[in-house]
Amino acid sequence: MSNGINFAFLDEYAKREIRRSVIKAICIPGYQVPYSSREMPMGRGFGTGGLQLTLALIGVTDTVKVIDQGSDDSVNAVNLRKFIEMTCPGIATTTRLQEATLIQSRHRIPEQALRADQILVLQVPYPDALVIVEPSEDKRKVMHGEADYSRLLVKLYEDIVKFDEITISHRYPTRINDHYIIDPSPIPRYDVPKLHNSKALILFGAGREKKIYAVPPHCPAEPLAFDDVPFRIEDFTDSRGERRACKLCGSQESFLDEFIDEQGERVYQCSDSDYCEQQQELAHG
Amino acid sequence: MIEMIWQAEFQQAAFRCVVEAFSRPGQISVLPECKHNAAIAVLATLVDSESSLADPHQQLDNSHWLRLQIKPTAPELAAFILCQGTLPVDFEPCQGTLASPELGATLVLMVAAMNGGDTTYQLTGPGIETAVHIAPQGLDISWFKQRSGWNGAFPLGVDMLLATEEGILALPRTTQIKEIN
């Protein structure tokens, strides 16, 4: 990019405002810190919240990985990565988790464990878990402050009455440090336990809703559940009771995407493309 | 030539140290080299005309205020408060509101050293795997005493950052501090 554009696109005032919000987000785990969310040269809803966090954090020594639904090659990830490369001269990008210092993601937490020297930035469409039970933001802010989540628990209870189980597949409400309940962004249930006592700092950015929140490292994160109806993750066992495997790498431990191939067969494949490739490399030496 | 702490590249690197410090309370983060006290470098990184800063113990000179492009605010109202750790607490910082706890102040306390002090404190809470110990030098006992009152009703509270010449150590409002000798 030519002259006239600041390193990391945002001006220094915008970065400082995001930086101040990030610090408060870390100090009050799970609390949604409001911020101004500047206009970005892309539509809100394309990951502008996560992108602004990445741009406020990034420096020339960073190596960035951008993923969308576990893949480094899907449209959202490719375009965000290109934008970061274009506006942050000197930084490096990678698809390998182990090489990355900053990881921006949409809809997944990487399959392999994060390290303490990495920061995960998640793009968030709807930051407030209470929005399904309370339309007024003023009232939601007070409910969050008082940690009053009774109406959310009633909603989950109603699910159990109607369907015999909690029917939330992603964006599973999760309680951080025994106080605030967050919407952990549209990660599957499978990824929710990774928030608990994570080694890495996890930051959440909602650009359209203008909120930043955080789960600090080594911080308790408990998915909302009942004593007699414990939280459970996705079940990948087939009709014979065996754990399904990825058709590419054969892993029986990863989160799988289900799709129909050209022959009309139902097939399963790792959602995390980097993990899948690393497993295949290991198998082939 | 503008001094390093006012430049964007320094501030980005310093910010990452501040993030690291607040993510892992009790752990010392060393700021990139500059010719300033770490407390001043942190303020240069985080404060501008859209924020507010109090300097009750007159640690800043006129050139700092010119660079920050703001005027001093009363400590009761300021988002950031720069304090001299050897002096006792003489103000009541903003602790935020139930709906907006982020309005609780950030106190930057200048201390002589992070370790070697007479009293050892044990820290626990988010960001700390089991427990860490600190023994700051040049920190009046009133700071931690007052802090437990300010932080008595989570989510309200104040967040602290101890700063020496080169290093910083954070005590967010969630950190439990216990005197152990």
mmCIF file of C-alpha atoms in Angstrom, chain A residues 6 10-20 36 38, chain B residues 11 45-51 67-70:
data_model
loop_
_atom_site.group_PDB
_atom_site.id
_atom_site.type_symbol
_atom_site.label_atom_id
_atom_site.label_comp_id
_atom_site.label_asym_id
_atom_site.label_seq_id
_atom_site.Cartn_x
_atom_site.Cartn_y
_atom_site.Cartn_z
ATOM 1 C CA ASN A 6 -1.125 4.459 8.892
ATOM 2 C CA LEU A 10 -6.392 2.580 12.231
ATOM 3 C CA ASP A 11 -5.168 5.974 13.391
ATOM 4 C CA GLU A 12 -3.333 6.090 16.719
ATOM 5 C CA TYR A 13 -6.323 7.601 18.573
ATOM 6 C CA ALA A 14 -8.543 4.707 17.473
ATOM 7 C CA LYS A 15 -5.890 2.205 18.538
ATOM 8 C CA ARG A 16 -5.493 3.839 21.951
ATOM 9 C CA GLU A 17 -9.248 3.752 22.540
ATOM 10 C CA ILE A 18 -9.361 0.041 21.675
ATOM 11 C CA ARG A 19 -6.283 -0.541 23.855
ATOM 12 C CA ARG A 20 -7.929 1.129 26.859
ATOM 13 C CA SER A 36 -16.585 3.379 19.385
ATOM 14 C CA ARG A 38 -14.555 2.850 13.762
ATOM 15 C CA GLN B 11 3.456 2.360 22.020
ATOM 16 C CA THR B 45 0.699 4.414 25.474
ATOM 17 C CA LEU B 46 -2.840 4.584 26.846
ATOM 18 C CA VAL B 47 -3.811 8.201 27.537
ATOM 19 C CA ASP B 48 -4.814 10.848 25.003
ATOM 20 C CA SER B 49 -7.308 13.697 24.695
ATOM 21 C CA GLU B 50 -10.233 11.249 24.684
ATOM 22 C CA SER B 51 -9.292 10.041 28.161
ATOM 23 C CA ARG B 67 2.431 15.713 24.562
ATOM 24 C CA LEU B 68 -0.634 14.092 26.144
ATOM 25 C CA GLN B 69 -2.703 17.027 24.854
ATOM 26 C CA ILE B 70 -4.862 17.155 27.990
#
